[in-house]
JSON list of C-alpha atoms in Angstrom, two decimals:
[
{"chain": "A", "resi": 216, "resn": "ASP", "atom": "CA", "xyz": [0.00, 0.00, 0.00]},
{"chain": "A", "resi": 217, "resn": "ALA", "atom": "CA", "xyz": [1.60, 3.22, -1.17]},
{"chain": "A", "resi": 218, "resn": "GLY", "atom": "CA", "xyz": [1.64, 6.01, 1.34]},
{"chain": "A", "resi": 219, "resn": "VAL", "atom": "CA", "xyz": [1.36, 9.69, 0.51]},
{"chain": "A", "resi": 220, "resn": "THR", "atom": "CA", "xyz": [3.38, 10.58, -2.55]},
{"chain": "A", "resi": 221, "resn": "GLN", "atom": "CA", "xyz": [4.49, 14.02, -3.69]},
{"chain": "A", "resi": 222, "resn": "SER", "atom": "CA", "xyz": [6.09, 15.33, -6.84]},
{"chain": "A", "resi": 223, "resn": "PRO", "atom": "CA", "xyz": [8.50, 16.69, -7.67]},
{"chain": "A", "resi": 224, "resn": "THR", "atom": "CA", "xyz": [10.97, 16.04, -4.86]},
{"chain": "A", "resi": 225, "resn": "HIS", "atom": "CA", "xyz": [12.96, 19.19, -5.56]},
{"chain": "A", "resi": 226, "resn": "LEU", "atom": "CA", "xyz": [12.29, 22.33, -7.57]},
{"chain": "A", "resi": 227, "resn": "ILE", "atom": "CA", "xyz": [14.18, 25.52, -8.32]},
{"chain": "A", "resi": 228, "resn": "LYS", "atom": "CA", "xyz": [12.30, 28.62, -9.50]},
{"chain": "A", "resi": 229, "resn": "THR", "atom": "CA", "xyz": [13.03, 32.31, -9.82]},
{"chain": "A", "resi": 230, "resn": "ARG", "atom": "CA", "xyz": [11.15, 35.21, -8.24]},
{"chain": "A", "resi": 231, "resn": "GLY", "atom": "CA", "xyz": [7.87, 36.03, -9.96]},
{"chain": "A", "resi": 232, "resn": "GLN", "atom": "CA", "xyz": [7.39, 32.57, -11.44]},
{"chain": "A", "resi": 233, "resn": "GLN", "atom": "CA", "xyz": [4.54, 30.21, -10.69]},
{"chain": "A", "resi": 234, "resn": "VAL", "atom": "CA", "xyz": [4.83, 26.66, -9.36]},
{"chain": "A", "resi": 235, "resn": "THR", "atom": "CA", "xyz": [2.53, 23.63, -9.08]},
{"chain": "A", "resi": 236, "resn": "LEU", "atom": "CA", "xyz": [3.15, 20.86, -6.58]},
{"chain": "A", "resi": 237, "resn": "ARG", "atom": "CA", "xyz": [1.31, 17.56, -6.62]},
{"chain": "A", "resi": 238, "resn": "CYS", "atom": "CA", "xyz": [0.14, 15.11, -3.99]},
{"chain": "A", "resi": 239, "resn": "SER", "atom": "CA", "xyz": [-1.48, 11.69, -4.07]},
{"chain": "A", "resi": 240, "resn": "PRO", "atom": "CA", "xyz": [-3.08, 10.67, -0.77]},
{"chain": "A", "resi": 241, "resn": "LYS", "atom": "CA", "xyz": [-2.78, 7.35, 0.97]},
{"chain": "A", "resi": 242, "resn": "SER", "atom": "CA", "xyz": [-5.18, 4.74, -0.36]},
{"chain": "A", "resi": 243, "resn": "GLY", "atom": "CA", "xyz": [-8.62, 5.13, 1.23]},
{"chain": "A", "resi": 244, "resn": "HIS", "atom": "CA", "xyz": [-8.05, 8.73, 2.29]},
{"chain": "A", "resi": 245, "resn": "ASP", "atom": "CA", "xyz": [-10.25, 11.52, 1.00]},
{"chain": "A", "resi": 246, "resn": "THR", "atom": "CA", "xyz": [-8.85, 14.65, 2.68]},
{"chain": "A", "resi": 247, "resn": "VAL", "atom": "CA", "xyz": [-5.63, 16.44, 1.78]},
{"chain": "A", "resi": 248, "resn": "SER", "atom": "CA", "xyz": [-3.88, 19.14, 3.79]},
{"chain": "A", "resi": 249, "resn": "TRP", "atom": "CA", "xyz": [-0.90, 21.22, 2.74]},
{"chain": "A", "resi": 250, "resn": "TYR", "atom": "CA", "xyz": [1.81, 22.60, 5.03]},
{"chain": "A", "resi": 251, "resn": "GLN", "atom": "CA", "xyz": [4.80, 24.86, 4.51]},
{"chain": "A", "resi": 252, "resn": "GLN", "atom": "CA", "xyz": [7.95, 24.19, 6.53]},
{"chain": "A", "resi": 253, "resn": "ALA", "atom": "CA", "xyz": [10.69, 26.81, 6.51]},
{"chain": "A", "resi": 254, "resn": "LEU", "atom": "CA", "xyz": [14.18, 25.70, 7.49]},
{"chain": "A", "resi": 255, "resn": "GLY", "atom": "CA", "xyz": [14.44, 25.07, 11.22]},
{"chain": "A", "resi": 256, "resn": "GLN", "atom": "CA", "xyz": [10.74, 25.68, 11.84]},
{"chain": "A", "resi": 257, "resn": "GLY", "atom": "CA", "xyz": [7.72, 23.48, 12.39]},
{"chain": "A", "resi": 258, "resn": "PRO", "atom": "CA", "xyz": [5.25, 22.99, 9.54]},
{"chain": "A", "resi": 259, "resn": "GLN", "atom": "CA", "xyz": [2.59, 25.66, 9.07]},
{"chain": "A", "resi": 260, "resn": "PHE", "atom": "CA", "xyz": [-0.89, 24.81, 7.86]},
{"chain": "A", "resi": 261, "resn": "ILE", "atom": "CA", "xyz": [-1.77, 26.29, 4.45]},
{"chain": "A", "resi": 262, "resn": "PHE", "atom": "CA", "xyz": [-5.15, 24.79, 3.65]},
{"chain": "A", "resi": 263, "resn": "GLN", "atom": "CA", "xyz": [-7.17, 21.59, 3.50]},
{"chain": "A", "resi": 264, "resn": "TYR", "atom": "CA", "xyz": [-9.27, 20.08, 0.72]},
{"chain": "A", "resi": 265, "resn": "TYR", "atom": "CA", "xyz": [-12.20, 17.75, 1.09]},
{"chain": "A", "resi": 266, "resn": "GLU", "atom": "CA", "xyz": [-14.81, 16.87, -1.53]},
{"chain": "A", "resi": 267, "resn": "GLU", "atom": "CA", "xyz": [-12.91, 18.99, -4.03]},
{"chain": "A", "resi": 268, "resn": "GLU", "atom": "CA", "xyz": [-13.41, 22.16, -1.98]},
{"chain": "A", "resi": 269, "resn": "GLU", "atom": "CA", "xyz": [-11.17, 24.17, 0.31]},
{"chain": "A", "resi": 270, "resn": "ARG", "atom": "CA", "xyz": [-12.50, 23.44, 3.77]},
{"chain": "A", "resi": 271, "resn": "GLN", "atom": "CA", "xyz": [-10.14, 25.44, 5.95]},
{"chain": "A", "resi": 272, "resn": "ARG", "atom": "CA", "xyz": [-7.32, 27.88, 5.32]},
{"chain": "A", "resi": 273, "resn": "GLY", "atom": "CA", "xyz": [-4.37, 29.06, 7.35]},
{"chain": "A", "resi": 274, "resn": "ASN", "atom": "CA", "xyz": [-2.78, 32.50, 7.33]},
{"chain": "A", "resi": 275, "resn": "PHE", "atom": "CA", "xyz": [-1.44, 32.45, 3.77]},
{"chain": "A", "resi": 276, "resn": "PRO", "atom": "CA", "xyz": [-2.03, 35.00, 0.98]},
{"chain": "A", "resi": 277, "resn": "ASP", "atom": "CA", "xyz": [-4.19, 34.37, -2.07]},
{"chain": "A", "resi": 278, "resn": "ARG", "atom": "CA", "xyz": [-1.04, 33.63, -4.06]},
{"chain": "A", "resi": 279, "resn": "PHE", "atom": "CA", "xyz": [-1.39, 30.18, -2.56]},
{"chain": "A", "resi": 280, "resn": "SER", "atom": "CA", "xyz": [-4.22, 28.21, -4.11]},
{"chain": "A", "resi": 281, "resn": "GLY", "atom": "CA", "xyz": [-5.10, 24.60, -4.50]},
{"chain": "A", "resi": 282, "resn": "HIS", "atom": "CA", "xyz": [-7.27, 22.04, -6.11]},
{"chain": "A", "resi": 283, "resn": "GLN", "atom": "CA", "xyz": [-8.52, 18.58, -5.35]},
{"chain": "A", "resi": 284, "resn": "PHE", "atom": "CA", "xyz": [-9.47, 16.14, -8.07]},
{"chain": "A", "resi": 285, "resn": "PRO", "atom": "CA", "xyz": [-12.21, 13.48, -8.05]},
{"chain": "A", "resi": 286, "resn": "ASN", "atom": "CA", "xyz": [-9.59, 10.81, -7.31]},
{"chain": "A", "resi": 287, "resn": "TYR", "atom": "CA", "xyz": [-8.69, 12.82, -4.15]},
{"chain": "A", "resi": 288, "resn": "SER", "atom": "CA", "xyz": [-5.26, 13.84, -5.40]},
{"chain": "A", "resi": 289, "resn": "SER", "atom": "CA", "xyz": [-4.39, 17.49, -4.94]},
{"chain": "A", "resi": 290, "resn": "GLU", "atom": "CA", "xyz": [-2.30, 20.32, -6.30]},
{"chain": "A", "resi": 291, "resn": "LEU", "atom": "CA", "xyz": [-0.80, 23.33, -4.57]},
{"chain": "A", "resi": 292, "resn": "ASN", "atom": "CA", "xyz": [-0.20, 26.38, -6.76]},
{"chain": "A", "resi": 293, "resn": "VAL", "atom": "CA", "xyz": [1.89, 29.36, -5.77]},
{"chain": "A", "resi": 294, "resn": "ASN", "atom": "CA", "xyz": [1.91, 32.46, -7.98]},
{"chain": "A", "resi": 295, "resn": "ALA", "atom": "CA", "xyz": [4.34, 35.36, -8.08]},
{"chain": "A", "resi": 296, "resn": "LEU", "atom": "CA", "xyz": [6.98, 33.49, -6.10]},
{"chain": "A", "resi": 297, "resn": "LEU", "atom": "CA", "xyz": [8.96, 35.36, -3.46]},
{"chain": "A", "resi": 298, "resn": "LEU", "atom": "CA", "xyz": [12.30, 34.44, -1.98]},
{"chain": "A", "resi": 299, "resn": "GLY", "atom": "CA", "xyz": [10.48, 33.75, 1.30]},
{"chain": "A", "resi": 300, "resn": "ASP", "atom": "CA", "xyz": [8.46, 31.00, -0.35]},
{"chain": "A", "resi": 301, "resn": "SER", "atom": "CA", "xyz": [11.55, 28.80, -0.29]},
{"chain": "A", "resi": 302, "resn": "ALA", "atom": "CA", "xyz": [10.58, 25.92, 1.98]},
{"chain": "A", "resi": 303, "resn": "LEU", "atom": "CA", "xyz": [9.64, 22.28, 2.23]},
{"chain": "A", "resi": 304, "resn": "TYR", "atom": "CA", "xyz": [6.01, 21.81, 1.19]},
{"chain": "A", "resi": 305, "resn": "LEU", "atom": "CA", "xyz": [4.32, 18.89, 2.87]},
{"chain": "A", "resi": 306, "resn": "CYS", "atom": "CA", "xyz": [1.13, 17.14, 1.93]},
{"chain": "A", "resi": 307, "resn": "ALA", "atom": "CA", "xyz": [-0.83, 15.15, 4.50]},
{"chain": "A", "resi": 308, "resn": "SER", "atom": "CA", "xyz": [-3.80, 12.90, 3.93]},
{"chain": "A", "resi": 309, "resn": "SER", "atom": "CA", "xyz": [-6.50, 11.67, 6.26]},
{"chain": "A", "resi": 310, "resn": "PHE", "atom": "CA", "xyz": [-9.94, 10.13, 6.23]},
{"chain": "A", "resi": 311, "resn": "ASN", "atom": "CA", "xyz": [-13.11, 12.05, 6.92]},
{"chain": "A", "resi": 312, "resn": "PHE", "atom": "CA", "xyz": [-15.76, 10.14, 8.82]},
{"chain": "A", "resi": 313, "resn": "GLU", "atom": "CA", "xyz": [-19.14, 11.60, 9.76]},
{"chain": "A", "resi": 314, "resn": "GLY", "atom": "CA", "xyz": [-17.93, 15.14, 9.20]},
{"chain": "A", "resi": 315, "resn": "ALA", "atom": "CA", "xyz": [-14.78, 14.92, 11.27]},
{"chain": "A", "resi": 316, "resn": "THR", "atom": "CA", "xyz": [-11.26, 14.26, 10.10]},
{"chain": "A", "resi": 317, "resn": "GLN", "atom": "CA", "xyz": [-9.92, 11.22, 11.86]},
{"chain": "A", "resi": 318, "resn": "GLU", "atom": "CA", "xyz": [-7.05, 11.47, 14.25]},
{"chain": "A", "resi": 319, "resn": "THR", "atom": "CA", "xyz": [-4.02, 10.39, 12.30]},
{"chain": "A", "resi": 320, "resn": "GLN", "atom": "CA", "xyz": [-2.61, 12.37, 9.41]},
{"chain": "A", "resi": 321, "resn": "TYR", "atom": "CA", "xyz": [-0.13, 10.73, 7.10]},
{"chain": "A", "resi": 322, "resn": "PHE", "atom": "CA", "xyz": [2.53, 12.98, 5.62]},
{"chain": "A", "resi": 323, "resn": "GLY", "atom": "CA", "xyz": [4.41, 12.68, 2.37]},
{"chain": "A", "resi": 324, "resn": "PRO", "atom": "CA", "xyz": [8.16, 13.28, 2.10]},
{"chain": "A", "resi": 325, "resn": "GLY", "atom": "CA", "xyz": [7.60, 16.82, 0.82]},
{"chain": "A", "resi": 326, "resn": "THR", "atom": "CA", "xyz": [8.73, 18.93, -2.10]},
{"chain": "A", "resi": 327, "resn": "ARG", "atom": "CA", "xyz": [11.76, 21.15, -1.51]},
{"chain": "A", "resi": 328, "resn": "LEU", "atom": "CA", "xyz": [11.23, 24.47, -3.29]},
{"chain": "A", "resi": 329, "resn": "LEU", "atom": "CA", "xyz": [14.06, 26.93, -3.74]},
{"chain": "A", "resi": 330, "resn": "VAL", "atom": "CA", "xyz": [13.25, 30.38, -5.07]},
{"chain": "A", "resi": 331, "resn": "LEU", "atom": "CA", "xyz": [16.21, 32.36, -6.44]},
{"chain": "B", "resi": 169, "resn": "ASP", "atom": "CA", "xyz": [-5.51, 27.54, 19.05]},
{"chain": "B", "resi": 170, "resn": "ALA", "atom": "CA", "xyz": [-4.05, 26.46, 22.36]},
{"chain": "B", "resi": 171, "resn": "LYS", "atom": "CA", "xyz": [-0.28, 26.61, 22.61]},
{"chain": "B", "resi": 172, "resn": "THR", "atom": "CA", "xyz": [2.31, 24.05, 23.71]},
{"chain": "B", "resi": 173, "resn": "THR", "atom": "CA", "xyz": [5.79, 24.61, 25.16]},
{"chain": "B", "resi": 174, "resn": "GLN", "atom": "CA", "xyz": [8.60, 22.12, 24.70]},
{"chain": "B", "resi": 175, "resn": "PRO", "atom": "CA", "xyz": [12.34, 22.20, 25.37]},
{"chain": "B", "resi": 176, "resn": "ASN", "atom": "CA", "xyz": [14.33, 23.02, 22.25]},
{"chain": "B", "resi": 177, "resn": "SER", "atom": "CA", "xyz": [16.58, 19.98, 22.53]},
{"chain": "B", "resi": 178, "resn": "MET", "atom": "CA", "xyz": [17.30, 16.88, 24.59]},
{"chain": "B", "resi": 179, "resn": "GLU", "atom": "CA", "xyz": [19.95, 14.18, 24.59]},
{"chain": "B", "resi": 180, "resn": "SER", "atom": "CA", "xyz": [19.68, 10.52, 25.41]},
{"chain": "B", "resi": 181, "resn": "ASN", "atom": "CA", "xyz": [21.87, 7.44, 25.38]},
{"chain": "B", "resi": 182, "resn": "GLU", "atom": "CA", "xyz": [20.95, 4.53, 23.19]},
{"chain": "B", "resi": 183, "resn": "GLU", "atom": "CA", "xyz": [18.80, 1.84, 24.88]},
{"chain": "B", "resi": 184, "resn": "GLU", "atom": "CA", "xyz": [17.87, 4.17, 27.74]},
{"chain": "B", "resi": 185, "resn": "PRO", "atom": "CA", "xyz": [14.37, 5.56, 28.35]},
{"chain": "B", "resi": 186, "resn": "VAL", "atom": "CA", "xyz": [13.58, 9.10, 27.18]},
{"chain": "B", "resi": 187, "resn": "HIS", "atom": "CA", "xyz": [10.98, 11.40, 28.69]},
{"chain": "B", "resi": 188, "resn": "LEU", "atom": "CA", "xyz": [9.97, 14.30, 26.43]},
{"chain": "B", "resi": 189, "resn": "PRO", "atom": "CA", "xyz": [7.93, 16.93, 28.30]},
{"chain": "B", "resi": 190, "resn": "CYS", "atom": "CA", "xyz": [5.24, 19.24, 26.96]},
{"chain": "B", "resi": 191, "resn": "ASN", "atom": "CA", "xyz": [3.41, 22.03, 28.76]},
{"chain": "B", "resi": 192, "resn": "HIS", "atom": "CA", "xyz": [-0.05, 23.08, 27.61]},
{"chain": "B", "resi": 193, "resn": "SER", "atom": "CA", "xyz": [-1.51, 25.17, 30.42]},
{"chain": "B", "resi": 194, "resn": "THR", "atom": "CA", "xyz": [-4.30, 26.66, 28.23]},
{"chain": "B", "resi": 195, "resn": "ILE", "atom": "CA", "xyz": [-5.62, 23.31, 27.07]},
{"chain": "B", "resi": 196, "resn": "SER", "atom": "CA", "xyz": [-9.40, 23.10, 26.78]},
{"chain": "B", "resi": 197, "resn": "GLY", "atom": "CA", "xyz": [-11.59, 20.16, 27.65]},
{"chain": "B", "resi": 198, "resn": "THR", "atom": "CA", "xyz": [-12.05, 19.13, 24.03]},
{"chain": "B", "resi": 199, "resn": "ASP", "atom": "CA", "xyz": [-8.36, 19.27, 23.04]},
{"chain": "B", "resi": 200, "resn": "TYR", "atom": "CA", "xyz": [-6.62, 16.00, 22.33]},
{"chain": "B", "resi": 201, "resn": "ILE", "atom": "CA", "xyz": [-2.86, 15.82, 22.88]},
{"chain": "B", "resi": 202, "resn": "HIS", "atom": "CA", "xyz": [-1.05, 14.54, 19.81]},
{"chain": "B", "resi": 203, "resn": "TRP", "atom": "CA", "xyz": [2.61, 13.73, 19.24]},
{"chain": "B", "resi": 204, "resn": "TYR", "atom": "CA", "xyz": [4.25, 13.60, 15.87]},
{"chain": "B", "resi": 205, "resn": "ARG", "atom": "CA", "xyz": [7.91, 13.22, 15.05]},
{"chain": "B", "resi": 206, "resn": "GLN", "atom": "CA", "xyz": [9.95, 14.19, 12.03]},
{"chain": "B", "resi": 207, "resn": "LEU", "atom": "CA", "xyz": [12.99, 12.18, 11.11]},
{"chain": "B", "resi": 208, "resn": "PRO", "atom": "CA", "xyz": [15.69, 13.92, 9.07]},
{"chain": "B", "resi": 209, "resn": "SER", "atom": "CA", "xyz": [14.66, 14.52, 5.46]},
{"chain": "B", "resi": 210, "resn": "GLN", "atom": "CA", "xyz": [11.19, 13.07, 5.99]},
{"chain": "B", "resi": 211, "resn": "GLY", "atom": "CA", "xyz": [7.68, 14.33, 6.60]},
{"chain": "B", "resi": 212, "resn": "PRO", "atom": "CA", "xyz": [6.23, 14.16, 10.12]},
{"chain": "B", "resi": 213, "resn": "GLU", "atom": "CA", "xyz": [4.84, 10.85, 11.31]},
{"chain": "B", "resi": 214, "resn": "TYR", "atom": "CA", "xyz": [2.17, 10.19, 13.90]},
{"chain": "B", "resi": 215, "resn": "VAL", "atom": "CA", "xyz": [3.40, 8.79, 17.21]},
{"chain": "B", "resi": 216, "resn": "ILE", "atom": "CA", "xyz": [0.54, 8.74, 19.70]},
{"chain": "B", "resi": 217, "resn": "HIS", "atom": "CA", "xyz": [-2.41, 10.74, 21.02]},
{"chain": "B", "resi": 218, "resn": "GLY", "atom": "CA", "xyz": [-4.63, 10.88, 24.08]},
{"chain": "B", "resi": 219, "resn": "LEU", "atom": "CA", "xyz": [-7.28, 12.87, 25.90]},
{"chain": "B", "resi": 220, "resn": "THR", "atom": "CA", "xyz": [-7.14, 12.17, 29.64]},
{"chain": "B", "resi": 221, "resn": "SER", "atom": "CA", "xyz": [-5.82, 8.69, 30.33]},
{"chain": "B", "resi": 222, "resn": "ASN", "atom": "CA", "xyz": [-2.31, 7.45, 29.75]},
{"chain": "B", "resi": 223, "resn": "VAL", "atom": "CA", "xyz": [-1.89, 5.69, 26.40]},
{"chain": "B", "resi": 224, "resn": "ASN", "atom": "CA", "xyz": [0.49, 3.05, 25.12]},
{"chain": "B", "resi": 225, "resn": "ASN", "atom": "CA", "xyz": [1.25, 1.84, 21.62]},
{"chain": "B", "resi": 226, "resn": "ARG", "atom": "CA", "xyz": [4.08, 0.01, 19.91]},
{"chain": "B", "resi": 227, "resn": "MET", "atom": "CA", "xyz": [6.07, 3.22, 19.44]},
{"chain": "B", "resi": 228, "resn": "ALA", "atom": "CA", "xyz": [5.72, 5.02, 22.76]},
{"chain": "B", "resi": 229, "resn": "SER", "atom": "CA", "xyz": [3.70, 5.83, 25.85]},
{"chain": "B", "resi": 230, "resn": "LEU", "atom": "CA", "xyz": [1.91, 9.06, 26.64]},
{"chain": "B", "resi": 231, "resn": "ALA", "atom": "CA", "xyz": [1.56, 10.15, 30.25]},
{"chain": "B", "resi": 232, "resn": "ILE", "atom": "CA", "xyz": [-0.99, 12.93, 30.82]},
{"chain": "B", "resi": 233, "resn": "ALA", "atom": "CA", "xyz": [-1.07, 14.94, 34.03]},
{"chain": "B", "resi": 234, "resn": "GLU", "atom": "CA", "xyz": [-4.25, 14.79, 36.05]},
{"chain": "B", "resi": 235, "resn": "ASP", "atom": "CA", "xyz": [-4.99, 18.48, 35.39]},
{"chain": "B", "resi": 236, "resn": "ARG", "atom": "CA", "xyz": [-4.04, 17.96, 31.70]},
{"chain": "B", "resi": 237, "resn": "LYS", "atom": "CA", "xyz": [-1.79, 21.02, 31.75]},
{"chain": "B", "resi": 238, "resn": "SER", "atom": "CA", "xyz": [1.23, 18.92, 30.84]},
{"chain": "B", "resi": 239, "resn": "SER", "atom": "CA", "xyz": [2.11, 15.60, 29.26]},
{"chain": "B", "resi": 240, "resn": "THR", "atom": "CA", "xyz": [5.18, 13.45, 28.67]},
{"chain": "B", "resi": 241, "resn": "LEU", "atom": "CA", "xyz": [6.05, 11.29, 25.71]},
{"chain": "B", "resi": 242, "resn": "ILE", "atom": "CA", "xyz": [8.01, 8.24, 26.84]},
{"chain": "B", "resi": 243, "resn": "LEU", "atom": "CA", "xyz": [10.28, 6.25, 24.56]},
{"chain": "B", "resi": 244, "resn": "HIS", "atom": "CA", "xyz": [11.07, 3.15, 26.58]},
{"chain": "B", "resi": 245, "resn": "ARG", "atom": "CA", "xyz": [14.37, 2.27, 24.90]},
{"chain": "B", "resi": 246, "resn": "ALA", "atom": "CA", "xyz": [15.79, 4.91, 22.63]},
{"chain": "B", "resi": 247, "resn": "THR", "atom": "CA", "xyz": [17.48, 3.77, 19.44]},
{"chain": "B", "resi": 248, "resn": "LEU", "atom": "CA", "xyz": [19.55, 5.78, 16.98]},
{"chain": "B", "resi": 249, "resn": "ARG", "atom": "CA", "xyz": [16.52, 5.74, 14.69]},
{"chain": "B", "resi": 250, "resn": "ASP", "atom": "CA", "xyz": [14.56, 7.71, 17.27]},
{"chain": "B", "resi": 251, "resn": "ALA", "atom": "CA", "xyz": [16.71, 10.80, 16.68]},
{"chain": "B", "resi": 252, "resn": "ALA", "atom": "CA", "xyz": [14.17, 13.27, 15.36]},
{"chain": "B", "resi": 253, "resn": "VAL", "atom": "CA", "xyz": [12.20, 16.45, 16.09]},
{"chain": "B", "resi": 254, "resn": "TYR", "atom": "CA", "xyz": [9.25, 15.62, 18.33]},
{"chain": "B", "resi": 255, "resn": "TYR", "atom": "CA", "xyz": [6.16, 17.83, 18.17]},
{"chain": "B", "resi": 256, "resn": "CYS", "atom": "CA", "xyz": [3.49, 18.07, 20.86]},
{"chain": "B", "resi": 257, "resn": "ILE", "atom": "CA", "xyz": [0.23, 19.34, 19.34]},
{"chain": "B", "resi": 258, "resn": "LEU", "atom": "CA", "xyz": [-3.19, 20.13, 20.75]},
{"chain": "B", "resi": 259, "resn": "LYS", "atom": "CA", "xyz": [-6.00, 19.30, 18.40]},
{"chain": "B", "resi": 260, "resn": "TRP", "atom": "CA", "xyz": [-9.69, 19.84, 18.86]},
{"chain": "B", "resi": 261, "resn": "SER", "atom": "CA", "xyz": [-11.12, 16.60, 17.68]},
{"chain": "B", "resi": 262, "resn": "SER", "atom": "CA", "xyz": [-14.86, 16.75, 17.62]},
{"chain": "B", "resi": 263, "resn": "GLY", "atom": "CA", "xyz": [-16.21, 17.77, 14.22]},
{"chain": "B", "resi": 264, "resn": "ASN", "atom": "CA", "xyz": [-13.08, 19.56, 13.15]},
{"chain": "B", "resi": 265, "resn": "THR", "atom": "CA", "xyz": [-11.00, 19.55, 10.02]},
{"chain": "B", "resi": 266, "resn": "GLY", "atom": "CA", "xyz": [-7.95, 18.01, 11.62]},
{"chain": "B", "resi": 267, "resn": "LYS", "atom": "CA", "xyz": [-5.68, 21.02, 11.14]},
{"chain": "B", "resi": 268, "resn": "LEU", "atom": "CA", "xyz": [-2.40, 20.52, 13.01]},
{"chain": "B", "resi": 269, "resn": "ILE", "atom": "CA", "xyz": [-0.68, 23.50, 14.64]},
{"chain": "B", "resi": 270, "resn": "PHE", "atom": "CA", "xyz": [3.02, 22.70, 14.99]},
{"chain": "B", "resi": 271, "resn": "GLY", "atom": "CA", "xyz": [5.36, 24.51, 17.35]},
{"chain": "B", "resi": 272, "resn": "GLN", "atom": "CA", "xyz": [9.16, 24.39, 17.32]},
{"chain": "B", "resi": 273, "resn": "GLY", "atom": "CA", "xyz": [9.32, 20.89, 18.74]},
{"chain": "B", "resi": 274, "resn": "THR", "atom": "CA", "xyz": [12.10, 19.15, 20.68]},
{"chain": "B", "resi": 275, "resn": "THR", "atom": "CA", "xyz": [15.14, 17.93, 18.80]},
{"chain": "B", "resi": 276, "resn": "LEU", "atom": "CA", "xyz": [16.15, 14.60, 20.31]},
{"chain": "B", "resi": 277, "resn": "GLN", "atom": "CA", "xyz": [19.73, 13.42, 19.91]},
{"chain": "B", "resi": 278, "resn": "VAL", "atom": "CA", "xyz": [20.50, 9.79, 20.70]},
{"chain": "B", "resi": 279, "resn": "LYS", "atom": "CA", "xyz": [24.10, 8.91, 21.48]},
{"chain": "B", "resi": 280, "resn": "PRO", "atom": "CA", "xyz": [25.45, 5.41, 20.87]}
]
């Protein structure tokens, strides 16, 4: 059983460009959350997708957007990249049961984004 | 979101028990206490969680103070593979989206 997978593993972009990161959830999971982890810091919640809609959002600007597909996979898009967007982007999947996300979230290995 | 406080770093010897403390004095009655850890170059992984009673699983034990204002993650026999950043997280469970609020965590070093 494959766990959470993310692509690409590494990415280098320049300021002002746009980037798309991809995530496939663990089998049987229907909810995807995205986190940003700057070097030396804990992950910060960006947003969560369930039933192809953004269900909750953290304190991130509109430059950060996402999408969830019918097969539950998800994309994170970042427009107008800034140097400060350089970070590890983590995807986590979980299962929603009776309106509540179950306790355990499974994280992928992340995508390392470097903005020059 | 309720906040947790953890020491920045701790050291342990291999095959000895490790007690990782976490303070959460503003915890509410509906907050569950979760622990995740992040091994080098990996995403975080779930370790254990609890509400009021002490909990055990194959990875660790969680001891929760009677007033729930603090908790301790216990690794019974540390191995080199347990070297990681350990995060203590409070998560409101009932009917929520499962958002995790990470702090700085405790970096655990395990010496052979």
